[in-house]
Phi, psi and omega in degrees: 000320183297321179297319180299317180289315183292331181268000180294146183294340178277348179278127179229173177297331183281339180243011182299328177296322178293321179297318178293327176293320177299313179302311181297319181300324182275315189273331184301315178300318180292318179297321178294319179296316180296319178298318179293317177296323177296318177298315180297314180295325175301319177294318179295317181297328179270008177061032174284142180282151179274089184068227179264000184275129174279139182247129177288159179298318176299320178294320178299316178298319178297317180294320178296316179298317178299326180293345179250358183296333180302331182299320182268346182264354186250132177245109182297336180289336174296317178294322178298312179299318180297317178298317179295321178298317179294320178297313181294322178294320179292327177290323179291327177296321180291339183272345183280000000 
């Protein structure tokens, strides 16, 4: 996605900071979510307990599976389209 935004014809040296802000605005929440799910799955894989609560093996398996559902539920092209829309909208604001 970053390459798509940086190589877009509307991206210039004068607005590259805005383009990077657009990228961060879109990708940072997802990156944070993936990092947290990775941390949780690491704890599950090492069989660490969730606080003082004992987790059954079927429940542990369900939680691990949930930790990977983002892979099939996420479409990176949606983020690319959203980034391009924000870039084009910011360029149109400057033209008005």
